[in-house]
Structure formats: C-alpha cells, structure tokens
C-alpha cells in the first residue's frame, strides 16, 4: 500500500531531516555571528575617552605632557 509520504508510512522521516539540517545551519550561523561580535567588541568604539587616552600613552603615541593636558581637557 502506498503511503502519502512515499517512504513506507513513516511520515516524519524526510521532513524532520530537512528541518534538522536547517536548524543545524542556523545554529552554526548564529554561533559565527556571536563569535565575530565578541571578537570585535574590544574596539575603541566601546572604550571611554580615558581608556583611549591611557592606551595611546601606553603605546607611546603621545608624550607625558600631552597625556596630562588631554586628561585635564577631558575633566573640564
């Protein structure tokens, strides 16, 4: 006797497999997006002006005098 689903009467067989595959790829994509966002969250956009100033001084981009002047400017 022929089944409506064409697989011997087990109706959930093929349909669930396709759903499971889509779910698998959706999870992979979500995890990938989360990983990219977590890595990029350390950018200077998320830092306070004081943090950026401290990092620039630590890297040697600005002198002590420039650091002190900029720090005073930020406080005002």
mmCIF file with all atom_site columns, C-alpha atoms in Angstrom:
data_model
loop_
_atom_site.group_PDB
_atom_site.id
_atom_site.type_symbol
_atom_site.label_atom_id
_atom_site.label_alt_id
_atom_site.label_comp_id
_atom_site.label_asym_id
_atom_site.label_entity_id
_atom_site.label_seq_id
_atom_site.pdbx_PDB_ins_code
_atom_site.Cartn_x
_atom_site.Cartn_y
_atom_site.Cartn_z
_atom_site.occupancy
_atom_site.B_iso_or_equiv
_atom_site.pdbx_formal_charge
_atom_site.auth_seq_id
_atom_site.auth_comp_id
_atom_site.auth_asym_id
_atom_site.auth_atom_id
_atom_site.pdbx_PDB_model_num
ATOM 1  C CA . UNK A 1 1  ? 0.000  0.000  0.000  1.00 0.00 ? 1  UNK A CA 1
ATOM 2  C CA . UNK A 1 2  ? 1.302  3.439  -0.911 1.00 0.00 ? 2  UNK A CA 1
ATOM 3  C CA . UNK A 1 3  ? 1.909  5.964  1.801  1.00 0.00 ? 3  UNK A CA 1
ATOM 4  C CA . UNK A 1 4  ? 1.166  9.668  1.494  1.00 0.00 ? 4  UNK A CA 1
ATOM 5  C CA . UNK A 1 5  ? 4.801  10.394 2.250  1.00 0.00 ? 5  UNK A CA 1
ATOM 6  C CA . UNK A 1 6  ? 6.262  7.797  -0.092 1.00 0.00 ? 6  UNK A CA 1
ATOM 7  C CA . UNK A 1 7  ? 8.605  6.331  2.494  1.00 0.00 ? 7  UNK A CA 1
ATOM 8  C CA . UNK A 1 8  ? 6.755  3.314  3.801  1.00 0.00 ? 8  UNK A CA 1
ATOM 9  C CA . UNK A 1 9  ? 4.407  5.068  6.197  1.00 0.00 ? 9  UNK A CA 1
ATOM 10 C CA . UNK A 1 10 ? 6.920  6.867  8.374  1.00 0.00 ? 10 UNK A CA 1
ATOM 11 C CA . UNK A 1 11 ? 5.769  10.410 7.758  1.00 0.00 ? 11 UNK A CA 1
ATOM 12 C CA . UNK A 1 12 ? 8.278  12.296 9.880  1.00 0.00 ? 12 UNK A CA 1
ATOM 13 C CA . UNK A 1 13 ? 11.336 10.763 8.229  1.00 0.00 ? 13 UNK A CA 1
ATOM 14 C CA . UNK A 1 14 ? 12.243 13.107 5.410  1.00 0.00 ? 14 UNK A CA 1
ATOM 15 C CA . UNK A 1 15 ? 10.543 16.228 6.697  1.00 0.00 ? 15 UNK A CA 1
ATOM 16 C CA . UNK A 1 16 ? 12.296 16.161 10.063 1.00 0.00 ? 16 UNK A CA 1
ATOM 17 C CA . UNK A 1 17 ? 15.663 15.528 8.429  1.00 0.00 ? 17 UNK A CA 1
ATOM 18 C CA . UNK A 1 18 ? 15.333 18.684 6.357  1.00 0.00 ? 18 UNK A CA 1
ATOM 19 C CA . UNK A 1 19 ? 14.244 20.664 9.399  1.00 0.00 ? 19 UNK A CA 1
ATOM 20 C CA . UNK A 1 20 ? 17.146 19.286 11.419 1.00 0.00 ? 20 UNK A CA 1
ATOM 21 C CA . UNK A 1 21 ? 19.597 20.308 8.692  1.00 0.00 ? 21 UNK A CA 1
ATOM 22 C CA . UNK A 1 22 ? 18.180 23.851 8.570  1.00 0.00 ? 22 UNK A CA 1
ATOM 23 C CA . UNK A 1 23 ? 18.321 24.036 12.371 1.00 0.00 ? 23 UNK A CA 1
ATOM 24 C CA . UNK A 1 24 ? 21.938 22.844 12.323 1.00 0.00 ? 24 UNK A CA 1
ATOM 25 C CA . UNK A 1 25 ? 22.981 25.540 9.840  1.00 0.00 ? 25 UNK A CA 1
ATOM 26 C CA . UNK A 1 26 ? 21.002 28.213 11.689 1.00 0.00 ? 26 UNK A CA 1
ATOM 27 C CA . UNK A 1 27 ? 22.887 27.344 14.881 1.00 0.00 ? 27 UNK A CA 1
ATOM 28 C CA . UNK A 1 28 ? 26.216 27.439 13.024 1.00 0.00 ? 28 UNK A CA 1
ATOM 29 C CA . UNK A 1 29 ? 25.397 30.886 11.595 1.00 0.00 ? 29 UNK A CA 1
ATOM 30 C CA . UNK A 1 30 ? 24.248 32.276 14.962 1.00 0.00 ? 30 UNK A CA 1
ATOM 31 C CA . UNK A 1 31 ? 27.388 30.991 16.697 1.00 0.00 ? 31 UNK A CA 1
ATOM 32 C CA . UNK A 1 32 ? 29.514 32.526 13.924 1.00 0.00 ? 32 UNK A CA 1
ATOM 33 C CA . UNK A 1 33 ? 27.833 35.917 14.280 1.00 0.00 ? 33 UNK A CA 1
ATOM 34 C CA . UNK A 1 34 ? 28.230 35.758 18.060 1.00 0.00 ? 34 UNK A CA 1
ATOM 35 C CA . UNK A 1 35 ? 31.945 34.937 17.693 1.00 0.00 ? 35 UNK A CA 1
ATOM 36 C CA . UNK A 1 36 ? 32.539 37.853 15.332 1.00 0.00 ? 36 UNK A CA 1
ATOM 37 C CA . UNK A 1 37 ? 30.712 40.254 17.644 1.00 0.00 ? 37 UNK A CA 1
ATOM 38 C CA . UNK A 1 38 ? 32.591 39.064 20.715 1.00 0.00 ? 38 UNK A CA 1
ATOM 39 C CA . UNK A 1 39 ? 35.943 39.481 18.967 1.00 0.00 ? 39 UNK A CA 1
ATOM 40 C CA . UNK A 1 40 ? 35.073 42.938 17.641 1.00 0.00 ? 40 UNK A CA 1
ATOM 41 C CA . UNK A 1 41 ? 33.687 44.180 20.972 1.00 0.00 ? 41 UNK A CA 1
ATOM 42 C CA . UNK A 1 42 ? 37.201 45.176 22.035 1.00 0.00 ? 42 UNK A CA 1
ATOM 43 C CA . UNK A 1 43 ? 37.371 48.018 19.526 1.00 0.00 ? 43 UNK A CA 1
ATOM 44 C CA . UNK A 1 44 ? 37.882 51.605 20.610 1.00 0.00 ? 44 UNK A CA 1
ATOM 45 C CA . UNK A 1 45 ? 34.214 52.375 19.958 1.00 0.00 ? 45 UNK A CA 1
ATOM 46 C CA . UNK A 1 46 ? 33.312 50.689 23.239 1.00 0.00 ? 46 UNK A CA 1
ATOM 47 C CA . UNK A 1 47 ? 36.019 52.368 25.334 1.00 0.00 ? 47 UNK A CA 1
ATOM 48 C CA . UNK A 1 48 ? 35.738 55.524 27.364 1.00 0.00 ? 48 UNK A CA 1
ATOM 49 C CA . UNK A 1 49 ? 37.847 58.564 26.416 1.00 0.00 ? 49 UNK A CA 1
ATOM 50 C CA . UNK A 1 50 ? 40.047 57.939 29.472 1.00 0.00 ? 50 UNK A CA 1
ATOM 51 C CA . UNK A 1 51 ? 40.721 54.373 28.356 1.00 0.00 ? 51 UNK A CA 1
ATOM 52 C CA . UNK A 1 52 ? 41.635 55.517 24.853 1.00 0.00 ? 52 UNK A CA 1
ATOM 53 C CA . UNK A 1 53 ? 43.952 58.186 26.273 1.00 0.00 ? 53 UNK A CA 1
ATOM 54 C CA . UNK A 1 54 ? 45.670 55.662 28.565 1.00 0.00 ? 54 UNK A CA 1
ATOM 55 C CA . UNK A 1 55 ? 46.167 53.239 25.682 1.00 0.00 ? 55 UNK A CA 1
ATOM 56 C CA . UNK A 1 56 ? 47.645 55.944 23.454 1.00 0.00 ? 56 UNK A CA 1
ATOM 57 C CA . UNK A 1 57 ? 50.072 56.943 26.219 1.00 0.00 ? 57 UNK A CA 1
ATOM 58 C CA . UNK A 1 58 ? 50.988 53.305 26.881 1.00 0.00 ? 58 UNK A CA 1
ATOM 59 C CA . UNK A 1 59 ? 51.686 52.748 23.171 1.00 0.00 ? 59 UNK A CA 1
ATOM 60 C CA . UNK A 1 60 ? 53.927 55.808 23.070 1.00 0.00 ? 60 UNK A CA 1
ATOM 61 C CA . UNK A 1 61 ? 51.707 57.708 20.659 1.00 0.00 ? 61 UNK A CA 1
ATOM 62 C CA . UNK A 1 62 ? 51.630 60.754 22.961 1.00 0.00 ? 62 UNK A CA 1
ATOM 63 C CA . UNK A 1 63 ? 54.073 62.234 25.456 1.00 0.00 ? 63 UNK A CA 1
ATOM 64 C CA . UNK A 1 64 ? 53.534 62.661 29.192 1.00 0.00 ? 64 UNK A CA 1
ATOM 65 C CA . UNK A 1 65 ? 52.823 66.374 28.727 1.00 0.00 ? 65 UNK A CA 1
ATOM 66 C CA . UNK A 1 66 ? 50.253 65.670 26.013 1.00 0.00 ? 66 UNK A CA 1
ATOM 67 C CA . UNK A 1 67 ? 48.677 62.985 28.198 1.00 0.00 ? 67 UNK A CA 1
ATOM 68 C CA . UNK A 1 68 ? 48.385 65.356 31.179 1.00 0.00 ? 68 UNK A CA 1
ATOM 69 C CA . UNK A 1 69 ? 46.977 68.164 29.009 1.00 0.00 ? 69 UNK A CA 1
ATOM 70 C CA . UNK A 1 70 ? 44.408 65.898 27.348 1.00 0.00 ? 70 UNK A CA 1
ATOM 71 C CA . UNK A 1 71 ? 43.442 64.393 30.692 1.00 0.00 ? 71 UNK A CA 1
ATOM 72 C CA . UNK A 1 72 ? 42.797 67.895 32.096 1.00 0.00 ? 72 UNK A CA 1
ATOM 73 C CA . UNK A 1 73 ? 40.769 68.781 28.983 1.00 0.00 ? 73 UNK A CA 1
ATOM 74 C CA . UNK A 1 74 ? 38.601 65.708 29.468 1.00 0.00 ? 74 UNK A CA 1
ATOM 75 C CA . UNK A 1 75 ? 37.950 66.570 33.105 1.00 0.00 ? 75 UNK A CA 1
ATOM 76 C CA . UNK A 1 76 ? 36.700 70.078 32.255 1.00 0.00 ? 76 UNK A CA 1
#
